[in-house]
mmCIF file of C-alpha atoms in Angstrom:
data_model
loop_
_atom_site.group_PDB
_atom_site.id
_atom_site.type_symbol
_atom_site.label_atom_id
_atom_site.label_comp_id
_atom_site.label_asym_id
_atom_site.label_seq_id
_atom_site.Cartn_x
_atom_site.Cartn_y
_atom_site.Cartn_z
ATOM 1 C CA MET A 1 87.299 65.914 88.720
ATOM 2 C CA ARG A 2 89.297 68.778 90.186
ATOM 3 C CA VAL A 3 88.220 72.431 90.323
ATOM 4 C CA SER A 4 90.551 75.201 91.480
ATOM 5 C CA VAL A 5 89.832 78.886 92.121
ATOM 6 C CA PRO A 6 92.369 81.608 92.987
ATOM 7 C CA ALA A 7 92.332 83.964 95.936
ATOM 8 C CA THR A 8 91.488 87.570 95.157
ATOM 9 C CA SER A 9 92.362 90.987 96.520
ATOM 10 C CA ALA A 10 89.542 93.469 96.038
ATOM 11 C CA ASN A 11 89.136 97.274 96.175
ATOM 12 C CA MET A 12 92.893 97.868 95.696
ATOM 13 C CA GLY A 13 92.633 101.183 97.501
ATOM 14 C CA PRO A 14 90.248 103.567 95.723
ATOM 15 C CA GLY A 15 88.406 100.973 93.593
ATOM 16 C CA PHE A 16 85.714 100.266 96.195
ATOM 17 C CA ASP A 17 83.549 97.275 95.116
ATOM 18 C CA THR A 18 84.978 97.661 91.585
ATOM 19 C CA LEU A 19 88.634 96.626 91.229
ATOM 20 C CA GLY A 20 90.157 93.239 91.991
ATOM 21 C CA VAL A 21 93.093 90.994 91.155
ATOM 22 C CA ALA A 22 93.657 87.224 91.326
ATOM 23 C CA LEU A 23 96.547 85.693 93.275
ATOM 24 C CA GLN A 24 98.335 82.371 92.902
ATOM 25 C CA ILE A 25 96.810 81.076 96.142
ATOM 26 C CA LYS A 26 94.174 78.457 95.432
ATOM 27 C CA ASN A 27 91.320 76.494 96.877
ATOM 28 C CA GLN A 28 90.828 73.130 95.186
ATOM 29 C CA VAL A 29 88.110 70.529 95.417
ATOM 30 C CA VAL A 30 88.261 66.977 94.066
ATOM 31 C CA ILE A 31 84.859 65.331 93.499
ATOM 32 C CA LYS A 32 84.430 61.579 93.087
ATOM 33 C CA PRO A 33 81.296 59.427 92.685
ATOM 34 C CA ALA A 34 80.722 57.429 95.891
ATOM 35 C CA LYS A 35 78.284 55.058 97.557
ATOM 36 C CA PHE A 36 77.845 57.484 100.448
ATOM 37 C CA HIS A 37 78.189 61.232 100.835
ATOM 38 C CA SER A 38 81.488 62.165 102.509
ATOM 39 C CA VAL A 39 83.655 65.246 103.020
ATOM 40 C CA SER A 40 87.348 65.682 103.789
ATOM 41 C CA LEU A 41 88.985 69.032 104.420
ATOM 42 C CA LYS A 42 92.694 69.849 104.442
ATOM 43 C CA GLY A 43 94.453 73.171 104.847
ATOM 44 C CA GLU A 44 92.651 76.360 105.848
ATOM 45 C CA GLY A 45 89.536 75.634 107.914
ATOM 46 C CA SER A 46 90.458 72.003 108.598
ATOM 47 C CA ASN A 47 90.446 72.691 112.345
ATOM 48 C CA ASN A 48 86.766 73.641 112.162
ATOM 49 C CA PRO A 49 84.740 70.392 112.058
ATOM 50 C CA ALA A 50 81.495 72.333 111.622
ATOM 51 C CA LEU A 51 82.529 73.174 108.046
ATOM 52 C CA LYS A 52 82.055 69.546 107.075
ATOM 53 C CA ASP A 53 78.394 69.650 108.098
ATOM 54 C CA ASN A 54 77.532 73.269 107.317
ATOM 55 C CA ASN A 55 79.391 73.634 104.039
ATOM 56 C CA MET A 56 78.385 76.485 101.704
ATOM 57 C CA PHE A 57 80.051 74.742 98.754
ATOM 58 C CA ILE A 58 77.952 71.590 99.089
ATOM 59 C CA SER A 59 74.746 73.587 99.550
ATOM 60 C CA ILE A 60 75.318 75.598 96.347
ATOM 61 C CA PHE A 61 76.615 72.556 94.461
ATOM 62 C CA ASN A 62 73.512 70.532 95.368
ATOM 63 C CA ASP A 63 71.153 73.319 94.303
ATOM 64 C CA PHE A 64 72.726 73.532 90.852
ATOM 65 C CA TYR A 65 73.369 69.812 90.423
ATOM 66 C CA HIS A 66 69.793 68.804 91.229
ATOM 67 C CA ASN A 67 68.423 71.450 88.862
ATOM 68 C CA LEU A 68 70.761 70.347 86.067
ATOM 69 C CA SER A 69 70.453 66.568 86.473
ATOM 70 C CA ASN A 70 67.077 66.144 88.163
ATOM 71 C CA ARG A 71 68.503 63.188 90.080
ATOM 72 C CA ARG A 72 70.363 62.428 93.289
ATOM 73 C CA ARG A 73 73.834 60.909 93.505
ATOM 74 C CA ASN A 74 76.374 60.614 96.272
ATOM 75 C CA PHE A 75 79.830 62.126 95.999
ATOM 76 C CA ARG A 76 83.013 62.352 97.986
ATOM 77 C CA PHE A 77 84.233 65.941 98.282
ATOM 78 C CA GLU A 78 87.919 66.478 99.048
ATOM 79 C CA PHE A 79 88.762 70.102 99.804
ATOM 80 C CA TYR A 80 92.332 71.437 99.714
ATOM 81 C CA ASN A 81 92.207 75.036 100.928
ATOM 82 C CA GLU A 82 95.014 77.583 100.735
ATOM 83 C CA ILE A 83 92.852 80.722 100.999
ATOM 84 C CA PRO A 84 92.508 81.937 104.608
ATOM 85 C CA MET A 85 88.928 82.385 105.752
ATOM 86 C CA SER A 86 87.594 85.806 106.786
ATOM 87 C CA ARG A 87 90.836 87.571 105.922
ATOM 88 C CA GLY A 88 89.846 89.619 102.857
ATOM 89 C CA LEU A 89 91.223 87.235 100.234
ATOM 90 C CA GLY A 90 87.951 86.200 98.587
ATOM 91 C CA SER A 91 87.413 82.838 100.296
ATOM 92 C CA SER A 92 83.615 83.119 99.959
ATOM 93 C CA SER A 93 83.851 83.999 96.269
ATOM 94 C CA ALA A 94 86.134 81.003 95.709
ATOM 95 C CA VAL A 95 83.537 78.719 97.304
ATOM 96 C CA ILE A 96 80.675 80.151 95.242
ATOM 97 C CA VAL A 97 82.554 80.009 91.934
ATOM 98 C CA SER A 98 83.926 76.495 92.468
ATOM 99 C CA ALA A 99 80.562 75.095 93.573
ATOM 100 C CA ILE A 100 78.727 76.333 90.472
ATOM 101 C CA ALA A 101 81.549 75.303 88.122
ATOM 102 C CA SER A 102 81.639 71.829 89.726
ATOM 103 C CA ALA A 103 77.916 71.206 89.325
ATOM 104 C CA TYR A 104 78.070 71.943 85.589
ATOM 105 C CA ALA A 105 81.298 70.009 85.078
ATOM 106 C CA ILE A 106 80.073 66.882 86.871
ATOM 107 C CA GLU A 107 77.204 66.771 84.371
ATOM 108 C CA GLY A 108 79.557 67.364 81.442
ATOM 109 C CA ILE A 109 77.923 70.677 80.572
ATOM 110 C CA GLU A 110 80.216 73.339 79.141
ATOM 111 C CA LEU A 111 79.836 76.597 81.031
ATOM 112 C CA GLU A 112 81.233 79.817 79.604
ATOM 113 C CA LYS A 113 83.070 81.898 82.162
ATOM 114 C CA SER A 114 80.851 84.914 81.505
ATOM 115 C CA LYS A 115 77.775 82.850 82.386
ATOM 116 C CA LEU A 116 79.482 81.413 85.469
ATOM 117 C CA LEU A 117 80.301 84.945 86.591
ATOM 118 C CA ASN A 118 76.686 86.048 86.322
ATOM 119 C CA LEU A 119 75.419 82.945 88.115
ATOM 120 C CA ALA A 120 77.847 83.698 90.964
ATOM 121 C CA LEU A 121 76.467 87.242 91.166
ATOM 122 C CA ALA A 122 73.280 85.847 92.757
ATOM 123 C CA TYR A 123 75.361 84.821 95.796
ATOM 124 C CA GLU A 124 77.880 87.686 95.843
ATOM 125 C CA ASN A 125 76.453 91.014 94.737
ATOM 126 C CA HIS A 126 79.792 92.838 94.572
ATOM 127 C CA PRO A 127 81.784 91.989 91.418
ATOM 128 C CA ASP A 128 85.249 92.951 92.683
ATOM 129 C CA ASN A 129 86.008 89.472 94.092
ATOM 130 C CA ILE A 130 84.004 87.106 91.898
ATOM 131 C CA THR A 131 85.272 88.612 88.622
ATOM 132 C CA PRO A 132 89.004 87.931 89.166
ATOM 133 C CA ALA A 133 88.107 84.583 90.784
ATOM 134 C CA VAL A 134 86.448 83.539 87.506
ATOM 135 C CA MET A 135 88.616 85.400 84.999
ATOM 136 C CA GLY A 136 92.001 85.770 86.662
ATOM 137 C CA GLY A 137 94.211 88.842 86.256
ATOM 138 C CA PHE A 138 93.315 92.435 87.121
ATOM 139 C CA ASN A 139 89.657 93.322 86.578
ATOM 140 C CA VAL A 140 87.528 96.443 86.480
ATOM 141 C CA ALA A 141 83.909 95.411 87.011
ATOM 142 C CA THR A 142 80.454 96.844 87.518
ATOM 143 C CA VAL A 143 76.920 95.460 87.563
ATOM 144 C CA GLN A 144 74.265 96.665 85.145
ATOM 145 C CA GLU A 145 70.826 95.078 84.936
ATOM 146 C CA ASN A 146 71.974 92.058 86.978
ATOM 147 C CA GLU A 147 74.915 91.393 84.645
ATOM 148 C CA VAL A 148 78.612 91.884 85.323
ATOM 149 C CA LYS A 149 80.373 94.163 82.862
ATOM 150 C CA PHE A 150 84.145 93.932 83.126
ATOM 151 C CA ILE A 151 87.513 94.431 81.450
ATOM 152 C CA LYS A 152 90.440 92.150 82.285
ATOM 153 C CA LYS A 153 94.178 92.811 82.117
ATOM 154 C CA GLU A 154 96.783 90.082 82.575
ATOM 155 C CA ILE A 155 99.567 90.791 85.069
ATOM 156 C CA PRO A 156 103.145 90.386 83.744
ATOM 157 C CA LYS A 157 105.430 87.769 85.317
ATOM 158 C CA HIS A 158 107.950 90.351 86.507
ATOM 159 C CA LEU A 159 105.499 91.553 89.169
ATOM 160 C CA LYS A 160 104.787 89.876 92.513
ATOM 161 C CA ALA A 161 102.222 90.191 95.273
ATOM 162 C CA ILE A 162 103.354 90.410 98.908
ATOM 163 C CA VAL A 163 100.638 89.246 101.280
ATOM 164 C CA VAL A 164 100.508 90.120 104.981
ATOM 165 C CA ILE A 165 97.925 88.108 106.919
ATOM 166 C CA PRO A 166 97.425 89.278 110.525
ATOM 167 C CA ASN A 167 96.737 86.805 113.305
ATOM 168 C CA ARG A 168 93.126 87.913 113.684
ATOM 169 C CA PRO A 169 90.275 88.793 111.300
ATOM 170 C CA ILE A 170 88.264 91.926 110.646
ATOM 171 C CA SER A 171 84.552 91.255 110.194
ATOM 172 C CA THR A 172 83.346 92.324 106.741
ATOM 173 C CA HIS A 173 79.869 93.014 108.152
ATOM 174 C CA LEU A 174 81.175 95.107 111.037
ATOM 175 C CA SER A 175 83.763 96.892 108.915
ATOM 176 C CA ARG A 176 81.067 98.087 106.519
ATOM 177 C CA LYS A 177 79.251 99.578 109.500
ATOM 178 C CA THR A 178 82.309 101.730 110.234
ATOM 179 C CA LEU A 179 82.066 103.438 106.844
ATOM 180 C CA PRO A 180 80.430 106.876 106.550
ATOM 181 C CA TYR A 181 76.811 107.007 105.442
ATOM 182 C CA LYS A 182 77.622 110.000 103.208
ATOM 183 C CA TYR A 183 80.789 111.271 101.515
ATOM 184 C CA SER A 184 81.731 114.807 100.531
ATOM 185 C CA LYS A 185 81.970 115.740 96.880
ATOM 186 C CA ASP A 186 85.718 116.302 97.344
ATOM 187 C CA ASP A 187 86.202 112.766 98.673
ATOM 188 C CA ALA A 188 84.056 111.314 95.883
ATOM 189 C CA VAL A 189 86.066 113.136 93.231
ATOM 190 C CA PHE A 190 89.302 112.054 94.942
ATOM 191 C CA ASN A 191 88.337 108.392 94.733
ATOM 192 C CA ILE A 192 86.958 108.583 91.208
ATOM 193 C CA SER A 193 90.159 110.228 89.978
ATOM 194 C CA HIS A 194 92.464 107.808 91.816
ATOM 195 C CA SER A 195 90.497 104.725 90.816
ATOM 196 C CA SER A 196 90.572 105.910 87.205
ATOM 197 C CA LEU A 197 94.309 106.568 87.405
ATOM 198 C CA LEU A 198 94.927 103.158 89.002
ATOM 199 C CA THR A 199 92.989 101.441 86.214
ATOM 200 C CA ALA A 200 94.866 103.403 83.546
ATOM 201 C CA ALA A 201 98.176 102.515 85.225
ATOM 202 C CA PHE A 202 97.376 98.792 85.073
ATOM 203 C CA MET A 203 96.118 98.911 81.510
ATOM 204 C CA SER A 204 99.153 100.892 80.281
ATOM 205 C CA GLU A 205 101.593 99.021 82.574
ATOM 206 C CA ASN A 206 102.757 102.297 84.085
ATOM 207 C CA TRP A 207 103.650 100.622 87.383
ATOM 208 C CA GLU A 208 105.444 103.634 88.863
ATOM 209 C CA MET A 209 102.106 105.481 88.906
ATOM 210 C CA LEU A 210 100.528 102.957 91.310
ATOM 211 C CA ARG A 211 101.923 104.532 94.490
ATOM 212 C CA VAL A 212 100.003 107.742 93.822
ATOM 213 C CA ALA A 213 96.969 106.116 92.200
ATOM 214 C CA SER A 214 96.281 103.666 95.072
ATOM 215 C CA HIS A 215 95.374 106.349 97.625
ATOM 216 C CA ASP A 216 91.850 106.106 99.022
ATOM 217 C CA LYS A 217 89.412 108.171 101.092
ATOM 218 C CA PHE A 218 86.362 105.881 101.081
ATOM 219 C CA HIS A 219 87.096 102.904 103.280
ATOM 220 C CA GLN A 220 90.674 102.025 104.198
ATOM 221 C CA LYS A 221 91.362 104.361 107.106
ATOM 222 C CA TYR A 222 88.009 103.531 108.726
ATOM 223 C CA ARG A 223 88.600 99.782 108.523
ATOM 224 C CA MET A 224 92.274 99.932 109.449
ATOM 225 C CA LYS A 225 91.445 101.725 112.714
ATOM 226 C CA GLN A 226 90.079 98.376 113.924
ATOM 227 C CA MET A 227 93.663 97.065 113.675
ATOM 228 C CA PRO A 228 95.985 100.099 113.916
ATOM 229 C CA GLU A 229 99.153 98.097 113.186
ATOM 230 C CA LEU A 230 97.938 97.888 109.577
ATOM 231 C CA PHE A 231 98.971 101.527 109.121
ATOM 232 C CA GLU A 232 102.517 100.428 109.992
ATOM 233 C CA VAL A 233 102.305 97.488 107.572
ATOM 234 C CA GLN A 234 101.382 99.834 104.744
ATOM 235 C CA LYS A 235 104.095 102.335 105.662
ATOM 236 C CA ALA A 236 106.778 99.633 105.919
ATOM 237 C CA ALA A 237 105.846 98.084 102.559
ATOM 238 C CA LEU A 238 105.966 101.420 100.737
ATOM 239 C CA ASN A 239 109.185 102.523 102.481
ATOM 240 C CA ASN A 240 110.853 99.302 101.320
ATOM 241 C CA GLY A 241 109.955 99.690 97.662
ATOM 242 C CA ALA A 242 106.419 98.365 97.137
ATOM 243 C CA LEU A 243 104.706 99.847 94.093
ATOM 244 C CA MET A 244 101.416 99.958 96.009
ATOM 245 C CA SER A 245 100.085 98.698 99.346
ATOM 246 C CA THR A 246 96.377 98.447 100.103
ATOM 247 C CA LEU A 247 93.913 96.732 102.405
ATOM 248 C CA SER A 248 92.747 93.497 100.785
ATOM 249 C CA GLY A 249 88.969 93.583 100.603
ATOM 250 C CA SER A 250 87.730 94.572 104.046
ATOM 251 C CA GLY A 251 90.881 93.165 105.679
ATOM 252 C CA SER A 252 92.574 92.133 107.755
ATOM 253 C CA THR A 253 95.025 91.007 105.031
ATOM 254 C CA PHE A 254 97.231 93.645 103.434
ATOM 255 C CA PHE A 255 98.140 93.372 99.746
ATOM 256 C CA SER A 256 101.277 94.906 98.296
ATOM 257 C CA MET A 257 102.660 94.740 94.788
ATOM 258 C CA SER A 258 106.269 95.020 93.693
ATOM 259 C CA TYR A 259 108.734 94.126 91.002
ATOM 260 C CA ALA A 260 109.841 90.504 91.366
ATOM 261 C CA ASP A 261 113.426 91.595 92.077
ATOM 262 C CA ASP A 262 112.232 93.566 95.115
ATOM 263 C CA SER A 263 109.670 91.150 96.528
ATOM 264 C CA LYS A 264 111.911 88.957 98.691
ATOM 265 C CA ARG A 265 113.573 91.969 100.294
ATOM 266 C CA ILE A 266 110.199 93.575 101.071
ATOM 267 C CA GLU A 267 108.921 90.258 102.410
ATOM 268 C CA ARG A 268 111.993 89.891 104.634
ATOM 269 C CA GLU A 269 111.690 93.410 106.059
ATOM 270 C CA LEU A 270 108.001 92.926 106.815
ATOM 271 C CA ARG A 271 108.696 89.611 108.548
ATOM 272 C CA ILE A 272 111.271 91.269 110.786
ATOM 273 C CA LYS A 273 108.860 94.062 111.703
ATOM 274 C CA PHE A 274 105.743 91.893 112.092
ATOM 275 C CA PRO A 275 106.908 88.483 113.358
ATOM 276 C CA HIS A 276 103.431 87.387 114.499
ATOM 277 C CA PHE A 277 101.841 87.836 111.063
ATOM 278 C CA LYS A 278 101.935 85.374 108.159
ATOM 279 C CA ILE A 279 103.869 87.025 105.328
ATOM 280 C CA PHE A 280 104.796 85.675 101.898
ATOM 281 C CA SER A 281 105.184 86.691 98.261
ATOM 282 C CA THR A 282 103.321 85.012 95.428
ATOM 283 C CA ASP A 283 102.629 85.262 91.715
ATOM 284 C CA PHE A 284 99.465 86.633 90.193
ATOM 285 C CA ASP A 285 96.965 84.249 88.601
ATOM 286 C CA ASN A 286 95.930 85.159 85.053
ATOM 287 C CA TYR A 287 93.607 82.221 84.381
ATOM 288 C CA GLY A 288 90.937 82.167 87.087
ATOM 289 C CA VAL A 289 88.728 79.171 87.771
ATOM 290 C CA LYS A 290 90.015 75.941 86.256
ATOM 291 C CA VAL A 291 88.281 72.584 85.775
ATOM 292 C CA ASP A 292 90.295 69.392 85.194
ATOM 293 C CA ARG A 293 88.331 66.231 84.385
#
């Protein structure tokens, strides 16, 4: 059995803890019945042997599997990771979603995506990453009475994501500590209006509006000060034709969006300017978590 989950870019500027989109960068796990428990890890994180012993996926998988089956079996877990860890691309959400989906699938139990999403909420209380990880596409999400309420929009094929991954992380925990405890009414109204405009732009496919709509006053400038070169990344992407350019989650990755015809040129210019960063363009993922038996 193979389960794959896409990377996600959350917040998207003004949509703090609310907006997110899925990217065609995937973590996959293959699970096979075995005589003895074993783990192999390839790709991102493979140079960290501790992940084989202290693996969040296996911990969550075992919790759900034992509750569903009421028995113990051994499995071989083969992880193929493309999503960088601690870089603001939803690696934790991918682990949570894939672990829960795997436990149900290994028992042959059909699990609706809406139920999977709400089960994942117990491990990740912000819906901006887990919703696109489960559903794919662009998502507007909120939590009401411990249930995720969301609306999804598929991203057309003529749009691309350009991803800039710096050579060091920004701690999500520490970056939240940099945020103000209180915001002015003007800043709150600014973000509400821009987040609303950004959502309307996606839903109506008014892509030219994204440059204006993606401005933010809640979190980006505070987090980006921990890595000042990110201001130059954003400026370079927009100057070279990106439709929008925002900090991905809490960083350090930067997410930009462009027309497909412009993506390679933007990617090339960013590579010239930031040779020590990992930079590539990719498609959006409109499907979300996928289980193949």
